[in-house]
Short mmCIF file of C-alpha atoms (C1' of nucleotides) in Angstrom, two decimals:
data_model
loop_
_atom_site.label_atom_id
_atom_site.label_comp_id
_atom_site.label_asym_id
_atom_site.label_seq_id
_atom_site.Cartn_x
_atom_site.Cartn_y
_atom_site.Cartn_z
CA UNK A 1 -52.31 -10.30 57.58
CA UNK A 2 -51.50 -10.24 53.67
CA UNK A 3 -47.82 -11.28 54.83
CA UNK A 4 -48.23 -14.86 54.34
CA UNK A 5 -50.72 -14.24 51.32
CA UNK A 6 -48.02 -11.89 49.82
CA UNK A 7 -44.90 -14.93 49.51
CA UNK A 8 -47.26 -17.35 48.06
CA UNK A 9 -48.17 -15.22 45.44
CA UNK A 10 -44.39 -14.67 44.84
CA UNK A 11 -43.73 -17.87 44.93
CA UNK A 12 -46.38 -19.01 42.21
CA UNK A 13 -45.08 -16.37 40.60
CA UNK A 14 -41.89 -17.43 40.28
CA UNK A 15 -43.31 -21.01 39.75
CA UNK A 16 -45.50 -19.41 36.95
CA UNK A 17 -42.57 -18.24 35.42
CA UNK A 18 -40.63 -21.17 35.67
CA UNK A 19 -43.29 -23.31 33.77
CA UNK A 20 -43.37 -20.46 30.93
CA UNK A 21 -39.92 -20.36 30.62
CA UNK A 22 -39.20 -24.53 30.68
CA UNK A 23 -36.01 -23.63 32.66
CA UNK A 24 -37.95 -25.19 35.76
CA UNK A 25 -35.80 -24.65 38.41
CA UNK A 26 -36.41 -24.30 42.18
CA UNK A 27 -37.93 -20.99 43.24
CA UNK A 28 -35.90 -18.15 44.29
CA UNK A 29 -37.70 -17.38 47.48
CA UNK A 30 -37.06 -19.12 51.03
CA UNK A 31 -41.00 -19.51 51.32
CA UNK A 32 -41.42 -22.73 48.84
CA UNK A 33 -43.55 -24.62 51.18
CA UNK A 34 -46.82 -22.76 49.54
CA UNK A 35 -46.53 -24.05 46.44
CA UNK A 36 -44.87 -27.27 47.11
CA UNK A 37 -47.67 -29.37 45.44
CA UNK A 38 -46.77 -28.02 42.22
CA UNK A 39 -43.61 -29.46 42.71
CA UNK A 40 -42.36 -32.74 41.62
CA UNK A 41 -39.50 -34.88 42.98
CA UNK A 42 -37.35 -33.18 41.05
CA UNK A 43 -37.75 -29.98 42.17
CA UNK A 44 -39.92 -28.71 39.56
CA UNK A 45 -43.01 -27.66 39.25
CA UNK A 46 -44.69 -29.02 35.87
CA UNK A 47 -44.76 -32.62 37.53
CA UNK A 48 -46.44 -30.94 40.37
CA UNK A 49 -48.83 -29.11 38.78
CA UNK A 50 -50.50 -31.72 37.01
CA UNK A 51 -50.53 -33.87 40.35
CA UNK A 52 -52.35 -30.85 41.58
CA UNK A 53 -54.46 -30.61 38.88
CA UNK A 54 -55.59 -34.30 39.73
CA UNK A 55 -56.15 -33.84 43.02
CA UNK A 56 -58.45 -31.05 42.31
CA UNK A 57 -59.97 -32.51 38.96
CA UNK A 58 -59.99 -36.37 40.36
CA UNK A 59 -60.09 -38.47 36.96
CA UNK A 60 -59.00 -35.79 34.91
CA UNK A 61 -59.51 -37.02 31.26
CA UNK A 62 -56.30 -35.23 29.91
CA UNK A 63 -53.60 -34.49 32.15
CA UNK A 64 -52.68 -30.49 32.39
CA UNK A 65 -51.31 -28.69 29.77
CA UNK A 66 -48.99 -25.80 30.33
CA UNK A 67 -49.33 -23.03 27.26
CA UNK A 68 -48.10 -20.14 26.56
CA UNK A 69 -50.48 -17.81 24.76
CA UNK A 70 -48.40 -14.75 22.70
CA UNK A 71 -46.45 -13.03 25.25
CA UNK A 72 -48.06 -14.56 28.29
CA UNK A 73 -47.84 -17.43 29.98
CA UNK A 74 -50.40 -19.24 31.58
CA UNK A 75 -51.13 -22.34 33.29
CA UNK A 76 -53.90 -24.16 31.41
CA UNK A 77 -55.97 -26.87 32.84
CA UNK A 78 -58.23 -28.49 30.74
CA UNK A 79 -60.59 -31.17 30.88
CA UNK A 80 -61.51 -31.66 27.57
CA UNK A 81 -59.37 -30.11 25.65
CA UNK A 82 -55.24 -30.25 25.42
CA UNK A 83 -55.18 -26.37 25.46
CA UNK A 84 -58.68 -24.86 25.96
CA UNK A 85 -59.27 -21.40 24.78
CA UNK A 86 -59.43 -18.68 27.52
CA UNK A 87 -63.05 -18.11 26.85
CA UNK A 88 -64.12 -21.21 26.93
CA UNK A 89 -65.27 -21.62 29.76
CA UNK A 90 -62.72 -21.04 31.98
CA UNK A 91 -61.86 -19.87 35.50
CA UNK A 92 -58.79 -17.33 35.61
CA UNK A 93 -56.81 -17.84 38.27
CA UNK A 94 -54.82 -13.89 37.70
CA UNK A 95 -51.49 -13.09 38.84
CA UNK A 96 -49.53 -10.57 38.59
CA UNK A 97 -48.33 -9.99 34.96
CA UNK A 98 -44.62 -11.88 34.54
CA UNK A 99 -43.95 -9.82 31.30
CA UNK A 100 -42.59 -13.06 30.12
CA UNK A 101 -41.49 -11.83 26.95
CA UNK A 102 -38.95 -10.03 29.44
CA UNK A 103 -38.04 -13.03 31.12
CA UNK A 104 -34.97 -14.83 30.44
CA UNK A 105 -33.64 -16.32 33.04
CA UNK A 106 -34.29 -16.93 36.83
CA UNK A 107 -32.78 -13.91 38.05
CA UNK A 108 -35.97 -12.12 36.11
CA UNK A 109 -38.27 -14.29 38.77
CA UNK A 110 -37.85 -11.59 41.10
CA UNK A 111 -40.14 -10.74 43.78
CA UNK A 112 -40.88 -6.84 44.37
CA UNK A 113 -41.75 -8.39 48.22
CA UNK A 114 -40.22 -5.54 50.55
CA UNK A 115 -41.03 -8.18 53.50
CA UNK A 116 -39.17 -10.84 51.71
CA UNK A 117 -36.15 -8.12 51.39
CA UNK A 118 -35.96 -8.51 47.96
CA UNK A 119 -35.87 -5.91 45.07
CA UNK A 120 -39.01 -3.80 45.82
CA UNK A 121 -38.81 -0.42 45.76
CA UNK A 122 -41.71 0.43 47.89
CA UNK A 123 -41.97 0.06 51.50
CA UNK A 124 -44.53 1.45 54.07
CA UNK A 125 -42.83 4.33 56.06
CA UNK A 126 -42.39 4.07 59.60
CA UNK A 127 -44.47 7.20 59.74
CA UNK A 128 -47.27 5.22 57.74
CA UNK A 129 -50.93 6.56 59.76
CA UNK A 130 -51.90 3.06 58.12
CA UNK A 131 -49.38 0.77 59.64
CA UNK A 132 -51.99 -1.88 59.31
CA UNK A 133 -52.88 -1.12 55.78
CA UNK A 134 -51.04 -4.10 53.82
CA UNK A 135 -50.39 -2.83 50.22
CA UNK A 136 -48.61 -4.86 47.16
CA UNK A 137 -47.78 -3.87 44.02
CA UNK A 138 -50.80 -4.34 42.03
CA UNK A 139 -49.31 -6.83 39.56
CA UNK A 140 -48.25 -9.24 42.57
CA UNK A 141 -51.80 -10.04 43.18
CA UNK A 142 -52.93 -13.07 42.22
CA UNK A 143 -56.84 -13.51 41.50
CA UNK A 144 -58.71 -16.01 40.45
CA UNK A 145 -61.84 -14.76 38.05
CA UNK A 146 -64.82 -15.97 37.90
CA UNK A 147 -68.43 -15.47 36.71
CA UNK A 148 -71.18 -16.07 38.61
CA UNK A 149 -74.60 -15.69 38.71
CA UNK A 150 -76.36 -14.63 41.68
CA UNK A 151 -77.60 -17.94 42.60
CA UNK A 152 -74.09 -18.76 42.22
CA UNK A 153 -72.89 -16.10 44.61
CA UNK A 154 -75.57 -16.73 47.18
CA UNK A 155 -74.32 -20.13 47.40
CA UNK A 156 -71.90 -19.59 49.46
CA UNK A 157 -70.77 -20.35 53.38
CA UNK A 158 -68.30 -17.76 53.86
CA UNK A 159 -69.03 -14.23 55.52
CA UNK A 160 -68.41 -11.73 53.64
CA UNK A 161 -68.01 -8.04 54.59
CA UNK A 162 -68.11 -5.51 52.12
CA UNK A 163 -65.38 -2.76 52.48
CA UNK A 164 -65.65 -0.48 49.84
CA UNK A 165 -66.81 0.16 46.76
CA UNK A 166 -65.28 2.38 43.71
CA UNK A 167 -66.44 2.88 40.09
CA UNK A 168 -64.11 1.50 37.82
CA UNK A 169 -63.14 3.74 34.66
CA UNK A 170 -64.28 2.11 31.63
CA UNK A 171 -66.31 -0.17 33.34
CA UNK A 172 -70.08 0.53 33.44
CA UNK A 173 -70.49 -0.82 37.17
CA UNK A 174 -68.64 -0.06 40.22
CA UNK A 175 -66.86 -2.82 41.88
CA UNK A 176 -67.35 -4.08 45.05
CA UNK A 177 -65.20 -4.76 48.11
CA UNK A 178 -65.72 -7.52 50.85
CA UNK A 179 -63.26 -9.08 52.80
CA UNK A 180 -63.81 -12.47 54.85
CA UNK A 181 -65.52 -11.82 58.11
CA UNK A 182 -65.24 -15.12 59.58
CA UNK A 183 -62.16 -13.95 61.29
CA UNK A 184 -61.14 -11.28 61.87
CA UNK A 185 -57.31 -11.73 60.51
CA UNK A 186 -58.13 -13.45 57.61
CA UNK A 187 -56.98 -12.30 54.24
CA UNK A 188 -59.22 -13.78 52.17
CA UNK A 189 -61.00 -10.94 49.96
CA UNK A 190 -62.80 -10.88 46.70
CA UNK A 191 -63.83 -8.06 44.35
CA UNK A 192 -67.40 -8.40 42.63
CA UNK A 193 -68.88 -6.51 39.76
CA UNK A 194 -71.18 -6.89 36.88
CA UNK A 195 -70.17 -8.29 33.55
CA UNK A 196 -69.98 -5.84 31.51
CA UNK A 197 -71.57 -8.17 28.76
CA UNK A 198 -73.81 -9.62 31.06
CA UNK A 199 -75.40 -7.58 33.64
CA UNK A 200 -76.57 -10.69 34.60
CA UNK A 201 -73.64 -12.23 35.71
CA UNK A 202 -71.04 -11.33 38.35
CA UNK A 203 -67.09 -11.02 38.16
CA UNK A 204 -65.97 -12.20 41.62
CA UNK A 205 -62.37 -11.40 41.98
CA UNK A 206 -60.54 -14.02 44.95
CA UNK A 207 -57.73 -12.78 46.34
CA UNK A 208 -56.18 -13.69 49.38
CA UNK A 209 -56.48 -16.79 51.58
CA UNK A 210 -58.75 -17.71 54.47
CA UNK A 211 -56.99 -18.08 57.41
CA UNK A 212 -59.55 -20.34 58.98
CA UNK A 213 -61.82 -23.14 58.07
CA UNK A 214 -64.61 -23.10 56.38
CA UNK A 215 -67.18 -22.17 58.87
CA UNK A 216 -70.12 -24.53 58.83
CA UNK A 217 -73.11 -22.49 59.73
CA UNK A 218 -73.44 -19.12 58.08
CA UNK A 219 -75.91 -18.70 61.26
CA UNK A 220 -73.40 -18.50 63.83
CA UNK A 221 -71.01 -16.63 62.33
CA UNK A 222 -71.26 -12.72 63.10
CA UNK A 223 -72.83 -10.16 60.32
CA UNK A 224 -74.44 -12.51 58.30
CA UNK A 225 -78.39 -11.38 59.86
CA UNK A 226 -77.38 -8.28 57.24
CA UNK A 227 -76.26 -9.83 54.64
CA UNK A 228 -79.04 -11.30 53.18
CA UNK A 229 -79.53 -9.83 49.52
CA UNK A 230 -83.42 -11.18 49.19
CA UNK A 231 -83.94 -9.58 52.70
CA UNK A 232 -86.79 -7.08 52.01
CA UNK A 233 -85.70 -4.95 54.48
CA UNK A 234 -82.19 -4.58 53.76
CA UNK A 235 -82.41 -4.05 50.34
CA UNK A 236 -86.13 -2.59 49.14
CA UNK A 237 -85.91 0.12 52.30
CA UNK A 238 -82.23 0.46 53.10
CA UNK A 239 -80.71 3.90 51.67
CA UNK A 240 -78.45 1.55 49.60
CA UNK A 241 -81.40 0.11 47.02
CA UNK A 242 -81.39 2.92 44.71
CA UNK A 243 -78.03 2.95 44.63
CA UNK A 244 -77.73 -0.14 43.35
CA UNK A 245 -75.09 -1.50 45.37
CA UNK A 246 -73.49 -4.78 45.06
CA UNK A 247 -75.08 -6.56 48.54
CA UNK A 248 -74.09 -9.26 50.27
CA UNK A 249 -75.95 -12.49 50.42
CA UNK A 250 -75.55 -15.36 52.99
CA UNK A 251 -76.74 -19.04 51.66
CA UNK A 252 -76.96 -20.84 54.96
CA UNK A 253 -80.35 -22.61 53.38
CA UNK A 254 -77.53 -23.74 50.47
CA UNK A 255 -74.82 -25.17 51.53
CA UNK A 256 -74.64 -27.41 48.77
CA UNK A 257 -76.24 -25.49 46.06
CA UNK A 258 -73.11 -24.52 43.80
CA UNK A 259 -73.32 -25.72 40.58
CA UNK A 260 -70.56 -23.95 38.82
CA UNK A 261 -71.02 -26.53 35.49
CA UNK A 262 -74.28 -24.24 34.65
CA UNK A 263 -72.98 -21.51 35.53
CA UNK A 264 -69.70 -20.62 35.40
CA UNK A 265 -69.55 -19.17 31.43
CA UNK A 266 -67.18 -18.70 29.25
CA UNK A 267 -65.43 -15.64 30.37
CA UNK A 268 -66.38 -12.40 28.17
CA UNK A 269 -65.53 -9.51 30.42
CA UNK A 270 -63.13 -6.85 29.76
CA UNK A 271 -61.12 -7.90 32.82
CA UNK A 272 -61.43 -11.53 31.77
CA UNK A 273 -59.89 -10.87 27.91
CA UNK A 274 -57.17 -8.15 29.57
CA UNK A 275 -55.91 -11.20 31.29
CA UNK A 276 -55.47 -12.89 28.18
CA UNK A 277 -52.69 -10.79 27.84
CA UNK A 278 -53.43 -10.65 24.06
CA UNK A 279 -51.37 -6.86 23.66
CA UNK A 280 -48.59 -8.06 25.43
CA UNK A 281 -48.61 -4.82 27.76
CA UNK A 282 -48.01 -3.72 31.28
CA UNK A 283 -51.02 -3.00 32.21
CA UNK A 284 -52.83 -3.46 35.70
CA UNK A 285 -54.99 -5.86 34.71
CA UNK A 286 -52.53 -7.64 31.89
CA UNK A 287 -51.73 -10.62 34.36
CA UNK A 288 -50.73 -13.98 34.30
CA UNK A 289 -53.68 -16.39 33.76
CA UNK A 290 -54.08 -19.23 36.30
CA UNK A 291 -56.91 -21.23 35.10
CA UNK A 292 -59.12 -23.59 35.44
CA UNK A 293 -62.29 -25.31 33.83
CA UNK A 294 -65.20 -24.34 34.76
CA UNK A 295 -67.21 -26.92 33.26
CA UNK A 296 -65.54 -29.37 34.92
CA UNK A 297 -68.01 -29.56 38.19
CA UNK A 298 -66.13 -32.17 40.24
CA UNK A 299 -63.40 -29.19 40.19
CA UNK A 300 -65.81 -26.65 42.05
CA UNK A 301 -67.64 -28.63 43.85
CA UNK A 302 -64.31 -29.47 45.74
CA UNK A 303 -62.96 -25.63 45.58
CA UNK A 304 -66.50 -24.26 46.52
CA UNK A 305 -68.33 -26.58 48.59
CA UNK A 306 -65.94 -29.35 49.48
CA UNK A 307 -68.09 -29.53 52.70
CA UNK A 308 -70.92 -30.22 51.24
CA UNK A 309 -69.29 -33.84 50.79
CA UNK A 310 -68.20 -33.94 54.31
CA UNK A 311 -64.82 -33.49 54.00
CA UNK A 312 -64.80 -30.80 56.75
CA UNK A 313 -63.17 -27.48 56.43
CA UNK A 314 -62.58 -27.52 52.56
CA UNK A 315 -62.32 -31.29 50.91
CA UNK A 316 -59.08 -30.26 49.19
CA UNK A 317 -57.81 -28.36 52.00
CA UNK A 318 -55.73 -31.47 53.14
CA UNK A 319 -52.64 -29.96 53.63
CA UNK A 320 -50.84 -27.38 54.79
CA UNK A 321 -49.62 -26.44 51.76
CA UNK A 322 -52.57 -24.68 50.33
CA UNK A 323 -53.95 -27.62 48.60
CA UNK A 324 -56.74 -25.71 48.72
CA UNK A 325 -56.34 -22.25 47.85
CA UNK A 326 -59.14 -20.54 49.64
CA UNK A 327 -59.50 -17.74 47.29
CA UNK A 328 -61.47 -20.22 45.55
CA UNK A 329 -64.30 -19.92 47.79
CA UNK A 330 -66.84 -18.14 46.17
CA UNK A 331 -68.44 -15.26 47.26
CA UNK A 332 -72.41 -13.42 47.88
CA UNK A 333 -74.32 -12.40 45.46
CA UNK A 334 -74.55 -8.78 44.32
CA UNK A 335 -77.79 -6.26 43.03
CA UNK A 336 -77.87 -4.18 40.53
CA UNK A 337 -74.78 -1.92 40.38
CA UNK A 338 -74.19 1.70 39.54
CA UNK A 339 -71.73 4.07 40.31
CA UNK A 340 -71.93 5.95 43.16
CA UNK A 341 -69.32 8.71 43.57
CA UNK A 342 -66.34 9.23 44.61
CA UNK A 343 -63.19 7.66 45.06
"C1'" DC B 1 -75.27 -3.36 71.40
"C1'" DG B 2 -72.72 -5.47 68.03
"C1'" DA B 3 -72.03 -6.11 63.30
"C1'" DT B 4 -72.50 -4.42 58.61
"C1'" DT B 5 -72.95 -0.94 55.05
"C1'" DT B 6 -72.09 3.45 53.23
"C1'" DT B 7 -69.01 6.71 51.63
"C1'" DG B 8 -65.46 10.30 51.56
"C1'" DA B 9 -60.72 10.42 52.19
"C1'" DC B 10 -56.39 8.60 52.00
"C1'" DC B 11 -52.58 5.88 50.26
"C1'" DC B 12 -49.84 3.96 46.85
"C1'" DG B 13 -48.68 1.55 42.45
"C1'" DC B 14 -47.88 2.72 38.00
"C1'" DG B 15 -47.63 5.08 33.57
"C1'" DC B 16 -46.14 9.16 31.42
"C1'" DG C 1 -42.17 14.35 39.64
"C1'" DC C 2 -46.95 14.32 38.66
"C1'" DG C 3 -51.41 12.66 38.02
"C1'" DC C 4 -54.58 8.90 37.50
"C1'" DG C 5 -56.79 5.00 39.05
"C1'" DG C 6 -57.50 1.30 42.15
"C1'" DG C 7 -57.58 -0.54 46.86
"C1'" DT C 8 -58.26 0.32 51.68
"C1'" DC C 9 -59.42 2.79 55.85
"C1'" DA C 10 -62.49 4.47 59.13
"C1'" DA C 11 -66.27 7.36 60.89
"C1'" DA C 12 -71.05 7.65 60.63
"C1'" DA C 13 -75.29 5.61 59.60
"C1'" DT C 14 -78.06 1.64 59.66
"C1'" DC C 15 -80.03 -2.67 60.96
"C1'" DG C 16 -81.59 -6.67 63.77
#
DNA sequence: CGATTTTGACCCGCGC
DNA sequence: GCGCGGGTCAAAATCG
């Protein structure tokens, strides 16, 4: 379930804080394992993070730089710059918002985890009818952002099943649910939508972590005969065409055909420039920025299709220690997108 | 028949 | 405490 996804997105925050707030000590959570490549031999994280950044990056031509933009902190990786610009060019890697300019010492690192029995003041009742429905307090979530085209999404060997949809105030298109079918307990889940800019390109949300490799074939893995966005069928006669759903697309015919250097823009979207944190607010979608290049194509090409280089079930997923955070995986492709009702 | 999509309802975090 | 908004569930419909 989310249980596992829920403490490593306490623990980077707490190791998000730690960087913003150069007090660097260990994290406050028994569940330090996740995160341990950010980690250096002295038990911080800054050390570690740059490591990380290498691994991911390979010859990196300036090591990582760790900013702090007006009230927020973020963790800023960039290739050819010593502090890129959120917009240029970037993948967001969103967490929940640390309200740093409320953060003063360790004890604020606090994770609002009710199944790490810490301070959170929400649990699921034992009378929940959903005992299965895993909820977290929305600014726990980490995300990574992205912007994709279609090709982009359609390039992709997971199997995605789309969950729900919901129009999202303020936000011309609806946004779109799928969660990793591959298996059936994985957490892995991303959000897509139109840019708001750029009909044209996708926001793909990651959240969560695949719980299994990555599979190989698209063909043999169950669903994916429907989720073919250029299918005529599905999407020029199915009851969902005029409603201009966001449809999945499987890319078994291109495995290899990522290419998040073209791609991959500078991130304009409303969601995108919330995350920037420039008010300094609370809200929902004012979280901590995790990012990463996206012009730096080595980078993807090991997050997205780290098979395609034969390095099996994700090249940087060497570890057990989420070297490769599956979230990064990117997703299928999406239509045109309207609201439909409800919610 | 099995898997996915659709879609209304439900739940809950969060701001006021 | 209340209401809004977002995320998820699950039954029905759909597809191959």
């Amino acid at each position: 379930m989310d249980d596992d996804d829920w403490d490593l997105h306490a623990v980077v925050r707490g190791c998000a804080a730690v960087i913003a707030t150069s007090a660097a000590p260990t994290l406050p959570t028994t569940d330090q394992n996740s995160f341990d490549f950010l980690k250096d031999d002295n038990g911080t994280y800054f050390q570690g993070l740059q490591e990380a950044y290498r691994e991911l990056c390979g010859d990196a031509p300036s090591p990582p730089t760790i900013t702090t933009a007006g009230a927020t902190s973020m963790f800023s990786l960039p290739v050819t710059h010593s502090v890129l610009q959120p917009r240029q060019g970037m993948v967001h890697i969103l967490k929940a918002p640390l309200q740093m300019n409320n953060l003063q010492s360790q004890e604020n690192i606090h994770f609002n985890n009710p199944r790490l029995g810490s301070s959170s003041s929400h649990s699921f009742p034992a009378t929940n009818p959903h005992p299965n429905r895993q909820r977290r307090r929305k600014n726990q979530q980490m995300k990574i952002v992205r912007q994709m085209t279609q090709e982009e999404l359609s390039a992709d060997s997971w199997a995605w099943r789309k969950y729900g949809q919901k129009p999202i105030k303020g936000s011309t298109y609806p946004r779109n649910y799928y969660r990793c079918s591959t298996s059936k307990g994985c957490a892995a889940r991303k959000q897509v939508e139109r840019s708001p800019n750029d009909p044209g390109l996708f926001v793909v949300y990651f959240t969560g972590e695949h719980t299994h490799p990555r599979p190989t074939h698209r063909s043999s893995l169950a669903g994916i005969t429907r989720s073919k966005l250029s299918s005529p069928g599905r999407i020029s006669a199915a009851k969902n065409n005029n409603k201009g759903n966001l449809n999945m697309i499987s890319s078994s015919s291109s495995p290899a055909g990522f290419t998040p250097s073209t791609t991959v823009v500078a991130a304009e979207n409303n969601e995108v420039e919330m995350a920037e944190d420039e008010d300094g607010g609370r809200d929902d979608d004012d979280e901590n920025i995790f990012m990463i290049p996206n012009d730096d194509e080595d980078l993807f090409k090991g997050f997205h299709d780290s098979d395609d280089h034969s390095s099996g079930a994700g090249g940087l997923c060497t570890s057990g220690s989420l070297a490769s955070p599956p979230w990064m995986n990117t997703g299928s492709a999406a239509n045109a997108a309207t609201f439909r009702g409800g919610g």
